[in-house]
Amino acid sequence: MTLTIDLNADLGESFGNYTVGNDDKIIPLISSANVACGFHASDPKVMLETVKLIKESGAGLGAHPGFPDKEGFGRRYMDCTDEEIYSMVLYQLSALDGIARTVGVEMNHVKPHGALYNATFTDKNLARVIAQAVKDFNPKLKLMGLSENNLVKAGEEIGLQVVHEVFLDRAYENDGTLVSRRKEGAMITDSKLAVERGIRMLTEGKVETIDGTDIDIKADSICVHGDGEKALQFVREIKSALEAKGIEIQTM
């Protein structure tokens, strides 16, 4: 049986006169793209241009909603009510979906961004609110979240198709959550090691944590960051290594 995996990247994060990432080069290499919806990054023009690039490539289009925090790139937690979270997710999905429909593309999935995504690791209620907003907007959308964690569990509970996401360039804690970027060893910069970890996640369902313990993990999609200094090289190496192992890359 042929193993398959989705490669996703967070894109469309430029805005105004500021260019972030290598979207035009990354998009042809991946199978799913998570597009910023104007809150943590992006603007209407960037969203439109990014969706057009995704249409040309045939990758799956996903919404990447975050907190309204461009100054902090959506990486600062905001204490919001359930109603505020629900409405801000709906607002962002609506914005991207409107542009996508105009271009002739259907949205495939939703993956929260930054602090909004990370907060679901420990906040089950937040995960439920996000999942409900996605279902109410369009129950056919897939919900992407950290593998085996609260967001995918919340999605499953209300009948959404979910996508278990893994990270090759991030270290894991023993509970399956990501090591905080503020801690030493949180980022894995050795691309060879990152690829080896990814292949093991797929073939064995295991990942080694920051303290050397093996834990179980489910991998439906691999996140490859598109805005790092060596992002393009990293994506190419991952794609090449997976294909060399006979692992097919396809949209979730």
Coordinates of N, CA and C in Angstrom, one line a residue:
M1 N 0.8 -1.2 0.0 CA 0.0 0.0 0.0 C 0.9 1.2 0.0
T2 N 0.6 2.2 -0.9 CA 1.4 3.4 -1.1 C 1.1 4.4 0.0
L3 N 2.1 4.9 0.7 CA 1.9 5.9 1.7 C 1.7 7.3 1.0
T4 N 0.8 8.1 1.6 CA 0.5 9.4 1.0 C 0.6 10.4 2.2
I5 N 1.0 11.6 1.8 CA 1.0 12.7 2.8 C 0.7 14.0 2.1
D6 N 0.1 14.9 2.9 CA -0.1 16.3 2.4 C 1.0 17.2 2.9
L7 N 1.5 18.1 2.0 CA 2.4 19.1 2.5 C 1.7 20.5 2.5
N8 N 1.6 21.1 3.6 CA 1.0 22.4 3.7 C 1.9 23.5 4.1
A9 N 1.6 24.7 3.7 CA 2.4 25.9 4.1 C 1.5 27.1 4.4
D10 N 1.9 27.9 5.3 CA 1.1 29.1 5.6 C 1.6 30.2 4.7
L11 N 0.7 30.8 3.9 CA 1.1 31.7 2.9 C 0.2 32.9 2.8
G12 N 0.5 33.8 1.8 CA -0.3 35.0 1.7 C -0.1 36.0 2.8
E13 N 1.1 36.0 3.4 CA 1.3 36.8 4.6 C 2.0 38.1 4.4
S14 N 2.1 38.5 3.1 CA 2.6 39.9 2.8 C 1.4 40.9 3.0
F15 N 1.7 42.1 3.1 CA 0.7 43.1 3.1 C 1.2 44.5 2.8
G16 N 0.4 45.3 2.0 CA 0.9 46.6 1.6 C 2.2 46.6 0.9
N17 N 3.2 47.3 1.4 CA 4.5 47.4 0.8 C 5.5 46.3 1.3
Y18 N 5.0 45.4 2.2 CA 5.8 44.5 2.9 C 5.7 43.1 2.3
T19 N 6.7 42.5 1.9 CA 6.7 41.2 1.3 C 7.3 40.1 2.3
V20 N 6.5 39.1 2.5 CA 6.8 38.1 3.5 C 6.8 36.7 2.7
G21 N 7.9 36.0 2.8 CA 7.9 34.6 2.3 C 8.2 34.6 0.8
N22 N 8.1 33.3 0.3 CA 8.5 33.0 -1.1 C 7.3 32.3 -1.8
D23 N 6.1 32.9 -1.7 CA 4.9 32.2 -2.1 C 4.9 31.7 -3.5
D24 N 5.4 32.5 -4.5 CA 5.4 32.0 -5.9 C 6.3 30.8 -6.1
K25 N 7.3 30.7 -5.3 CA 8.2 29.5 -5.4 C 7.7 28.3 -4.5
I26 N 7.1 28.6 -3.4 CA 6.7 27.5 -2.5 C 5.4 26.8 -3.0
I27 N 4.5 27.6 -3.5 CA 3.2 27.0 -3.9 C 3.3 25.9 -4.9
P28 N 4.1 25.9 -5.9 CA 4.2 24.8 -6.8 C 4.8 23.5 -6.2
L29 N 5.4 23.6 -5.0 CA 6.0 22.4 -4.3 C 5.1 21.8 -3.3
I30 N 4.0 22.4 -2.9 CA 3.2 21.9 -1.8 C 1.8 21.4 -2.4
S31 N 1.1 20.7 -1.5 CA -0.3 20.2 -2.0 C -1.4 21.0 -1.3
S32 N -1.1 21.7 -0.2 CA -2.2 22.5 0.4 C -1.6 23.9 0.9
A33 N -2.3 24.9 0.7 CA -1.9 26.3 1.1 C -2.9 26.9 2.1
N34 N -2.4 27.4 3.2 CA -3.2 28.1 4.2 C -3.0 29.6 4.0
V35 N -4.0 30.3 3.7 CA -3.9 31.7 3.3 C -4.4 32.6 4.4
A36 N -3.5 33.5 4.8 CA -3.9 34.6 5.8 C -5.1 35.3 5.3
C37 N -6.0 35.7 6.2 CA -7.3 36.3 5.8 C -7.4 37.7 6.2
G38 N -6.3 38.4 6.5 CA -6.3 39.9 6.7 C -6.2 40.3 8.2
F39 N -6.3 39.4 9.1 CA -6.2 39.8 10.5 C -4.8 39.8 11.0
H40 N -4.1 38.7 10.9 CA -2.7 38.7 11.4 C -1.7 39.1 10.4
A41 N -2.1 39.1 9.1 CA -1.3 39.5 8.0 C -2.2 39.5 6.7
S42 N -1.6 39.9 5.6 CA -2.3 39.9 4.3 C -3.2 41.2 4.2
D43 N -3.7 41.3 3.0 CA -4.7 42.4 2.6 C -5.4 41.9 1.4
P44 N -6.5 42.6 1.0 CA -7.3 42.0 -0.1 C -6.5 41.7 -1.4
K45 N -5.6 42.6 -1.8 CA -4.8 42.4 -3.0 C -3.9 41.2 -2.9
V46 N -3.3 41.0 -1.7 CA -2.4 39.9 -1.5 C -3.2 38.6 -1.5
M47 N -4.4 38.6 -0.9 CA -5.3 37.4 -0.9 C -5.7 37.0 -2.3
L48 N -6.1 38.0 -3.1 CA -6.5 37.7 -4.5 C -5.3 37.1 -5.3
E49 N -4.1 37.7 -5.2 CA -3.0 37.3 -5.9 C -2.6 35.8 -5.5
T50 N -2.7 35.6 -4.1 CA -2.3 34.3 -3.6 C -3.2 33.2 -4.1
V51 N -4.5 33.5 -4.1 CA -5.5 32.5 -4.5 C -5.3 32.2 -6.0
K52 N -5.0 33.2 -6.8 CA -4.7 32.9 -8.2 C -3.5 32.0 -8.4
L53 N -2.5 32.2 -7.6 CA -1.3 31.3 -7.7 C -1.7 29.9 -7.3
I54 N -2.5 29.8 -6.3 CA -3.0 28.4 -5.8 C -3.8 27.7 -6.9
K55 N -4.7 28.5 -7.6 CA -5.5 28.0 -8.6 C -4.6 27.4 -9.8
E56 N -3.6 28.1 -10.1 CA -2.7 27.7 -11.2 C -1.9 26.4 -10.8
S57 N -1.6 26.2 -9.5 CA -0.8 25.1 -9.0 C -1.7 23.9 -8.8
G58 N -3.0 24.1 -8.5 CA -3.8 22.9 -8.2 C -3.8 22.5 -6.8
A59 N -3.1 23.2 -5.9 CA -3.0 22.9 -4.5 C -4.4 23.2 -3.8
G60 N -4.6 22.5 -2.7 CA -5.9 22.8 -1.9 C -5.8 24.1 -1.2
L61 N -6.9 24.9 -1.3 CA -6.9 26.2 -0.7 C -7.5 26.1 0.7
G62 N -6.8 26.6 1.7 CA -7.3 26.7 3.1 C -7.2 28.1 3.6
A63 N -8.2 28.3 4.6 CA -8.2 29.6 5.3 C -7.3 29.5 6.5
H64 N -6.6 30.6 6.8 CA -5.6 30.6 7.9 C -6.0 31.8 8.9
P65 N -7.1 31.7 9.6 CA -7.6 32.8 10.4 C -6.8 32.9 11.7
G66 N -6.6 34.2 12.1 CA -5.8 34.4 13.4 C -6.4 35.5 14.2
F67 N -5.7 35.9 15.2 CA -6.1 37.1 16.0 C -5.9 38.4 15.2
P68 N -6.7 39.4 15.4 CA -6.4 40.7 14.7 C -5.2 41.4 15.3
D69 N -4.0 41.0 14.9 CA -2.8 41.5 15.5 C -1.7 41.5 14.5
K70 N -1.7 42.4 13.5 CA -0.6 42.5 12.5 C 0.7 42.9 13.1
E71 N 0.6 43.8 14.1 CA 1.9 44.2 14.8 C 2.6 43.0 15.4
G72 N 1.9 42.1 15.9 CA 2.6 40.9 16.5 C 2.5 39.7 15.7
F73 N 2.1 39.8 14.4 CA 2.0 38.7 13.5 C 1.1 37.6 14.0
G74 N 0.1 38.0 14.8 CA -0.8 37.0 15.3 C -0.2 36.0 16.3
R75 N 0.9 36.3 16.8 CA 1.6 35.4 17.8 C 1.4 35.8 19.2
R76 N 0.6 36.8 19.5 CA 0.3 37.2 20.8 C -1.1 36.8 21.2
Y77 N -1.2 36.1 22.3 CA -2.6 35.6 22.7 C -3.5 36.8 23.1
M78 N -4.7 36.7 22.7 CA -5.7 37.7 23.0 C -6.9 37.0 23.8
D79 N -7.2 37.6 24.9 CA -8.3 37.0 25.7 C -9.7 37.5 25.2
C80 N -10.3 36.6 24.4 CA -11.6 37.0 23.8 C -12.7 36.1 24.3
T81 N -13.9 36.6 24.2 CA -15.1 35.8 24.5 C -15.4 34.8 23.4
D82 N -16.2 33.8 23.7 CA -16.6 32.8 22.7 C -17.2 33.5 21.5
E83 N -18.1 34.5 21.7 CA -18.7 35.2 20.6 C -17.7 35.9 19.8
E84 N -16.7 36.5 20.4 CA -15.7 37.2 19.6 C -14.9 36.3 18.7
I85 N -14.5 35.1 19.3 CA -13.7 34.1 18.6 C -14.6 33.6 17.4
Y86 N -15.8 33.2 17.7 CA -16.7 32.7 16.7 C -16.9 33.7 15.5
S87 N -17.1 34.9 15.8 CA -17.4 35.9 14.8 C -16.1 36.3 14.0
M88 N -15.0 36.3 14.7 CA -13.8 36.6 13.9 C -13.3 35.5 13.0
V89 N -13.6 34.3 13.4 CA -13.4 33.1 12.5 C -14.3 33.2 11.3
L90 N -15.6 33.4 11.5 CA -16.6 33.5 10.4 C -16.2 34.7 9.5
Y91 N -15.8 35.8 10.0 CA -15.4 37.0 9.2 C -14.3 36.6 8.2
Q92 N -13.3 36.0 8.8 CA -12.1 35.7 7.9 C -12.4 34.6 6.9
L93 N -13.2 33.6 7.3 CA -13.5 32.6 6.3 C -14.4 33.2 5.2
S94 N -15.2 34.1 5.5 CA -16.1 34.7 4.5 C -15.3 35.5 3.6
A95 N -14.3 36.3 4.1 CA -13.4 37.1 3.2 C -12.7 36.3 2.2
L96 N -12.0 35.2 2.6 CA -11.3 34.4 1.7 C -12.2 33.6 0.8
D97 N -13.3 33.1 1.3 CA -14.2 32.4 0.5 C -14.8 33.2 -0.7
G98 N -15.1 34.5 -0.4 CA -15.6 35.4 -1.4 C -14.6 35.6 -2.5
I99 N -13.4 35.8 -2.2 CA -12.3 36.0 -3.2 C -12.1 34.7 -4.0
A100 N -12.1 33.6 -3.3 CA -11.9 32.3 -3.9 C -13.0 32.0 -4.9
R101 N -14.2 32.2 -4.5 CA -15.4 31.9 -5.4 C -15.3 32.8 -6.7
T102 N -14.9 34.0 -6.5 CA -14.7 34.9 -7.6 C -13.7 34.4 -8.6
V103 N -12.6 33.9 -8.1 CA -11.5 33.3 -8.9 C -11.9 32.0 -9.5
G104 N -12.9 31.3 -8.9 CA -13.3 30.0 -9.4 C -12.6 28.8 -8.6
V105 N -12.3 29.1 -7.3 CA -11.7 28.0 -6.5 C -12.6 27.8 -5.3
E106 N -12.7 26.6 -4.8 CA -13.4 26.2 -3.6 C -12.4 26.0 -2.5
M107 N -12.8 26.5 -1.3 CA -11.9 26.3 -0.1 C -12.0 24.9 0.3
N108 N -10.9 24.3 0.8 CA -10.8 22.9 1.1 C -10.7 22.7 2.6
H109 N -10.1 23.6 3.3 CA -9.8 23.4 4.7 C -9.6 24.7 5.5
V110 N -9.5 24.5 6.8 CA -9.3 25.7 7.7 C -8.2 25.3 8.7
K111 N -7.2 26.1 8.9 CA -6.1 25.9 9.9 C -5.9 27.2 10.6
P112 N -6.2 27.3 11.9 CA -6.0 28.6 12.6 C -4.5 28.9 12.7
H113 N -4.2 30.2 12.9 CA -2.8 30.7 12.8 C -2.3 31.0 14.2
G114 N -1.0 30.8 14.4 CA -0.2 31.4 15.5 C -0.8 31.1 16.9
A115 N -1.0 32.2 17.6 CA -1.5 32.1 19.0 C -2.9 31.5 19.1
L116 N -3.7 31.8 18.1 CA -5.1 31.2 18.1 C -4.9 29.7 18.0
Y117 N -4.1 29.2 17.1 CA -3.8 27.7 17.0 C -3.2 27.2 18.3
N118 N -2.2 27.8 18.8 CA -1.4 27.3 19.9 C -2.3 27.2 21.2
A119 N -3.2 28.2 21.3 CA -4.1 28.2 22.5 C -5.0 27.0 22.6
T120 N -5.3 26.4 21.4 CA -6.2 25.2 21.5 C -5.5 24.0 22.1
F121 N -4.2 24.1 22.2 CA -3.4 22.9 22.8 C -3.9 22.6 24.2
T122 N -4.3 23.7 24.9 CA -4.7 23.5 26.3 C -6.1 24.0 26.6
D123 N -6.7 24.7 25.6 CA -8.1 25.3 25.8 C -9.1 24.5 25.0
K124 N -9.7 23.5 25.6 CA -10.7 22.7 24.9 C -11.9 23.5 24.4
N125 N -12.3 24.5 25.2 CA -13.5 25.3 24.8 C -13.2 26.1 23.6
L126 N -12.0 26.7 23.5 CA -11.6 27.5 22.4 C -11.6 26.6 21.1
A127 N -11.1 25.4 21.3 CA -11.1 24.4 20.1 C -12.6 24.2 19.7
R128 N -13.5 24.0 20.6 CA -14.9 23.7 20.3 C -15.5 24.9 19.5
V129 N -15.2 26.2 20.0 CA -15.8 27.4 19.4 C -15.3 27.5 17.9
I130 N -14.0 27.3 17.7 CA -13.5 27.3 16.4 C -14.1 26.3 15.5
A131 N -14.2 25.1 16.0 CA -14.7 24.0 15.2 C -16.2 24.3 14.8
Q132 N -16.9 24.8 15.8 CA -18.3 25.1 15.5 C -18.5 26.2 14.4
A133 N -17.6 27.2 14.5 CA -17.6 28.3 13.5 C -17.4 27.7 12.1
V134 N -16.4 26.8 12.0 CA -16.1 26.2 10.7 C -17.3 25.4 10.2
K135 N -17.9 24.6 11.1 CA -19.0 23.8 10.7 C -20.2 24.6 10.2
D136 N -20.5 25.7 11.0 CA -21.6 26.5 10.7 C -21.4 27.3 9.4
F137 N -20.1 27.6 9.1 CA -19.8 28.3 7.8 C -20.0 27.3 6.6
N138 N -19.4 26.2 6.8 CA -19.4 25.2 5.7 C -19.0 23.8 6.2
P139 N -20.0 22.9 6.5 CA -19.6 21.6 7.1 C -18.8 20.7 6.2
K140 N -18.6 21.1 4.9 CA -17.8 20.3 4.1 C -16.3 20.6 4.2
L141 N -16.0 21.7 4.9 CA -14.6 22.1 5.1 C -13.9 21.1 6.1
K142 N -12.6 20.9 5.8 CA -11.8 20.0 6.7 C -11.2 21.0 7.8
L143 N -11.0 20.5 9.0 CA -10.4 21.3 10.0 C -9.0 20.7 10.4
M144 N -8.0 21.5 10.2 CA -6.6 21.0 10.5 C -6.2 21.5 11.8
G145 N -5.6 20.6 12.6 CA -5.1 21.0 13.9 C -3.9 20.1 14.3
L146 N -3.3 20.4 15.4 CA -2.2 19.7 15.9 C -2.6 18.2 16.1
S147 N -1.7 17.3 15.7 CA -2.1 15.9 15.7 C -2.5 15.4 17.1
E148 N -3.6 14.7 17.1 CA -4.2 14.0 18.3 C -4.5 15.0 19.4
N149 N -4.7 16.3 19.1 CA -4.9 17.3 20.1 C -6.3 17.9 20.1
N150 N -6.6 18.9 20.9 CA -8.0 19.3 21.1 C -8.8 19.8 19.9
L151 N -8.1 20.5 18.9 CA -8.8 21.0 17.8 C -9.4 19.9 16.9
V152 N -8.5 18.9 16.6 CA -9.0 17.8 15.7 C -10.1 17.0 16.5
K153 N -9.9 16.8 17.8 CA -10.9 16.1 18.6 C -12.2 16.8 18.6
A154 N -12.2 18.2 18.7 CA -13.4 19.0 18.7 C -14.1 18.9 17.3
G155 N -13.3 18.9 16.3 CA -13.9 18.7 14.9 C -14.5 17.4 14.7
E156 N -13.9 16.3 15.2 CA -14.5 15.0 15.1 C -15.8 14.9 15.8
E157 N -15.8 15.5 17.0 CA -17.0 15.4 17.8 C -18.3 16.0 17.2
I158 N -18.1 17.0 16.3 CA -19.2 17.6 15.7 C -19.4 17.2 14.2
G159 N -18.6 16.2 13.8 CA -18.8 15.6 12.5 C -18.0 16.2 11.3
L160 N -17.0 17.0 11.7 CA -16.1 17.6 10.6 C -15.1 16.5 10.2
Q161 N -14.6 16.6 9.0 CA -13.5 15.8 8.6 C -12.2 16.5 9.1
V162 N -11.3 15.9 9.8 CA -10.2 16.5 10.4 C -8.9 16.1 9.8
V163 N -7.9 16.9 9.9 CA -6.5 16.6 9.4 C -5.5 16.8 10.5
H164 N -4.8 15.7 10.8 CA -3.8 15.7 11.9 C -2.5 16.3 11.3
E165 N -2.1 17.4 11.9 CA -0.9 18.1 11.4 C 0.3 17.8 12.2
V166 N 1.4 17.6 11.5 CA 2.7 17.4 12.2 C 3.7 18.5 11.7
F167 N 4.8 18.7 12.6 CA 5.8 19.7 12.2 C 7.2 19.0 12.3
L168 N 7.9 19.2 11.2 CA 9.2 18.6 11.1 C 10.3 19.5 11.7
D169 N 10.0 20.8 11.7 CA 11.1 21.7 12.2 C 10.8 22.2 13.6
R170 N 9.9 21.5 14.3 CA 9.6 21.9 15.7 C 9.8 20.7 16.6
A171 N 10.3 21.0 17.8 CA 10.4 19.9 18.8 C 9.1 19.7 19.5
Y172 N 8.9 18.5 20.1 CA 7.7 18.1 20.7 C 7.9 17.9 22.2
E173 N 6.9 18.2 23.0 CA 6.8 17.9 24.4 C 6.3 16.5 24.6
N174 N 6.4 15.9 25.8 CA 5.9 14.5 26.0 C 4.4 14.4 25.8
D175 N 3.6 15.5 26.0 CA 2.2 15.4 25.8 C 1.7 15.6 24.4
G176 N 2.7 15.7 23.4 CA 2.4 15.8 22.0 C 2.2 17.3 21.6
T177 N 2.4 18.3 22.5 CA 2.3 19.7 22.0 C 3.7 20.1 21.6
L178 N 3.7 21.3 20.9 CA 5.0 21.8 20.4 C 5.7 22.5 21.5
V179 N 7.0 22.4 21.5 CA 7.9 23.1 22.5 C 7.8 24.6 22.1
S180 N 7.6 25.4 23.2 CA 7.5 26.9 23.0 C 8.8 27.4 22.2
R181 N 8.6 28.3 21.3 CA 9.7 28.9 20.6 C 10.6 29.6 21.5
R182 N 10.2 30.0 22.7 CA 11.1 30.7 23.7 C 12.1 29.7 24.4
K183 N 11.9 28.4 24.2 CA 12.7 27.5 24.9 C 13.8 27.0 23.9
E184 N 15.0 26.8 24.5 CA 16.1 26.3 23.7 C 15.8 24.9 23.1
G185 N 16.1 24.7 21.9 CA 15.9 23.4 21.2 C 14.5 23.3 20.6
A186 N 13.7 24.4 20.6 CA 12.4 24.4 20.1 C 12.3 24.2 18.6
M187 N 13.3 24.8 17.9 CA 13.4 24.8 16.4 C 14.4 23.8 16.0
I188 N 14.1 23.0 14.9 CA 15.0 22.0 14.4 C 15.5 22.6 13.0
T189 N 16.7 23.0 13.0 CA 17.3 23.7 11.8 C 18.0 22.7 10.8
D190 N 18.3 21.5 11.3 CA 19.0 20.5 10.5 C 17.9 19.9 9.6
S191 N 17.9 20.2 8.3 CA 16.9 19.7 7.4 C 17.0 18.2 7.2
K192 N 18.2 17.6 7.3 CA 18.3 16.1 7.2 C 17.6 15.4 8.4
L193 N 17.8 16.0 9.6 CA 17.1 15.5 10.8 C 15.6 15.6 10.7
A194 N 15.2 16.8 10.2 CA 13.8 17.1 10.1 C 13.1 16.1 9.2
V195 N 13.8 15.8 8.0 CA 13.2 14.8 7.1 C 13.1 13.4 7.7
E196 N 14.2 13.0 8.4 CA 14.2 11.7 9.1 C 13.1 11.6 10.1
R197 N 12.8 12.7 10.8 CA 11.7 12.7 11.8 C 10.3 12.5 11.0
G198 N 10.2 13.2 9.9 CA 9.0 13.1 9.2 C 8.7 11.7 8.6
I199 N 9.7 11.1 8.1 CA 9.6 9.8 7.5 C 9.2 8.8 8.6
R200 N 9.8 9.0 9.8 CA 9.5 8.1 10.9 C 8.0 8.3 11.4
M201 N 7.6 9.5 11.4 CA 6.2 9.8 11.8 C 5.2 9.1 10.9
L202 N 5.6 9.1 9.6 CA 4.7 8.4 8.6 C 4.8 6.9 8.6
T203 N 6.0 6.4 8.7 CA 6.1 4.9 8.6 C 5.9 4.2 9.9
E204 N 6.3 4.9 11.1 CA 6.2 4.2 12.4 C 5.1 4.8 13.3
G205 N 4.7 6.0 13.0 CA 3.7 6.7 13.8 C 4.3 7.1 15.2
K206 N 5.6 7.4 15.1 CA 6.3 7.8 16.3 C 7.1 9.1 16.1
V207 N 7.4 9.9 17.2 CA 8.3 11.0 17.1 C 9.0 11.1 18.5
E208 N 10.3 11.5 18.4 CA 11.1 11.6 19.6 C 10.9 13.0 20.2
T209 N 10.6 13.1 21.5 CA 10.3 14.4 22.1 C 11.6 15.1 22.5
I210 N 11.5 16.3 23.0 CA 12.7 17.1 23.3 C 13.6 16.4 24.4
D211 N 13.0 15.5 25.2 CA 13.8 14.8 26.2 C 14.2 13.4 25.9
G212 N 13.9 13.1 24.6 CA 14.4 11.8 24.1 C 13.3 10.6 24.2
T213 N 12.1 10.9 24.6 CA 11.1 9.9 24.8 C 10.3 9.8 23.4
D214 N 10.0 8.6 23.1 CA 9.2 8.3 21.9 C 7.7 8.4 22.3
I215 N 6.9 9.1 21.5 CA 5.5 9.1 21.7 C 4.8 8.8 20.4
D216 N 3.5 8.4 20.4 CA 2.7 8.1 19.2 C 2.3 9.4 18.6
I217 N 2.2 9.4 17.3 CA 1.7 10.6 16.5 C 1.0 10.1 15.2
K218 N 0.0 10.9 14.8 CA -0.7 10.6 13.6 C -0.4 11.7 12.6
A219 N 0.1 11.4 11.4 CA 0.5 12.4 10.4 C -0.4 12.3 9.2
D220 N -1.3 13.3 9.0 CA -2.0 13.4 7.7 C -1.4 14.5 6.9
S221 N -0.8 15.5 7.5 CA -0.3 16.7 6.8 C 1.0 17.2 7.5
I222 N 2.0 17.5 6.7 CA 3.2 18.1 7.2 C 3.2 19.6 7.0
C223 N 3.5 20.4 8.0 CA 3.6 21.8 7.8 C 5.0 22.1 7.4
V224 N 5.2 22.9 6.4 CA 6.5 23.4 6.0 C 6.4 24.9 5.9
H225 N 7.2 25.6 6.7 CA 7.1 27.0 6.8 C 7.7 27.7 5.6
G226 N 6.9 28.7 5.1 CA 7.4 29.3 3.8 C 8.1 30.6 4.0
D227 N 8.3 31.0 5.3 CA 8.8 32.4 5.5 C 10.2 32.4 6.2
G228 N 10.8 31.2 6.3 CA 12.1 31.2 7.0 C 13.2 31.5 6.0
E229 N 14.4 31.7 6.5 CA 15.6 32.0 5.7 C 15.9 31.0 4.7
K230 N 15.7 29.7 5.1 CA 16.1 28.6 4.2 C 14.8 27.8 3.8
A231 N 13.7 28.5 3.8 CA 12.4 27.8 3.6 C 12.3 27.0 2.3
L232 N 12.7 27.7 1.2 CA 12.6 27.1 -0.1 C 13.4 25.8 -0.2
Q233 N 14.7 25.9 0.3 CA 15.6 24.7 0.3 C 15.0 23.6 1.2
F234 N 14.4 24.0 2.3 CA 13.8 23.0 3.2 C 12.7 22.3 2.6
V235 N 11.8 23.0 1.9 CA 10.6 22.4 1.3 C 11.1 21.4 0.1
R236 N 12.1 21.9 -0.6 CA 12.6 21.0 -1.7 C 13.2 19.7 -1.2
E237 N 13.9 19.8 -0.1 CA 14.6 18.7 0.5 C 13.6 17.7 1.0
I238 N 12.5 18.2 1.7 CA 11.5 17.4 2.2 C 10.8 16.6 1.1
K239 N 10.4 17.4 0.1 CA 9.6 16.8 -1.0 C 10.4 15.7 -1.7
S240 N 11.7 16.0 -2.0 CA 12.6 15.1 -2.6 C 12.8 13.8 -1.8
A241 N 13.0 14.0 -0.5 CA 13.2 12.8 0.4 C 12.0 11.9 0.5
L242 N 10.8 12.5 0.6 CA 9.6 11.8 0.7 C 9.4 11.0 -0.6
E243 N 9.5 11.6 -1.7 CA 9.3 10.9 -3.0 C 10.3 9.8 -3.2
A244 N 11.6 10.0 -2.7 CA 12.6 9.0 -2.9 C 12.2 7.7 -2.1
K245 N 11.4 7.9 -1.0 CA 11.0 6.8 -0.2 C 9.7 6.2 -0.7
G246 N 9.2 6.7 -1.9 CA 8.0 6.2 -2.4 C 6.7 6.7 -1.8
I247 N 6.9 7.8 -1.1 CA 5.7 8.4 -0.4 C 5.1 9.5 -1.3
E248 N 3.8 9.3 -1.7 CA 3.2 10.2 -2.6 C 2.7 11.5 -1.8
I249 N 2.9 12.6 -2.5 CA 2.4 13.9 -1.9 C 1.1 14.3 -2.6
Q250 N 0.0 14.4 -1.9 CA -1.3 14.7 -2.5 C -2.1 15.5 -1.5
T251 N -3.0 16.3 -2.1 CA -3.9 17.2 -1.3 C -4.7 16.3 -0.3
M252 N -4.9 16.8 0.9 CA -5.6 16.1 1.9 C -7.0 15.8 1.4

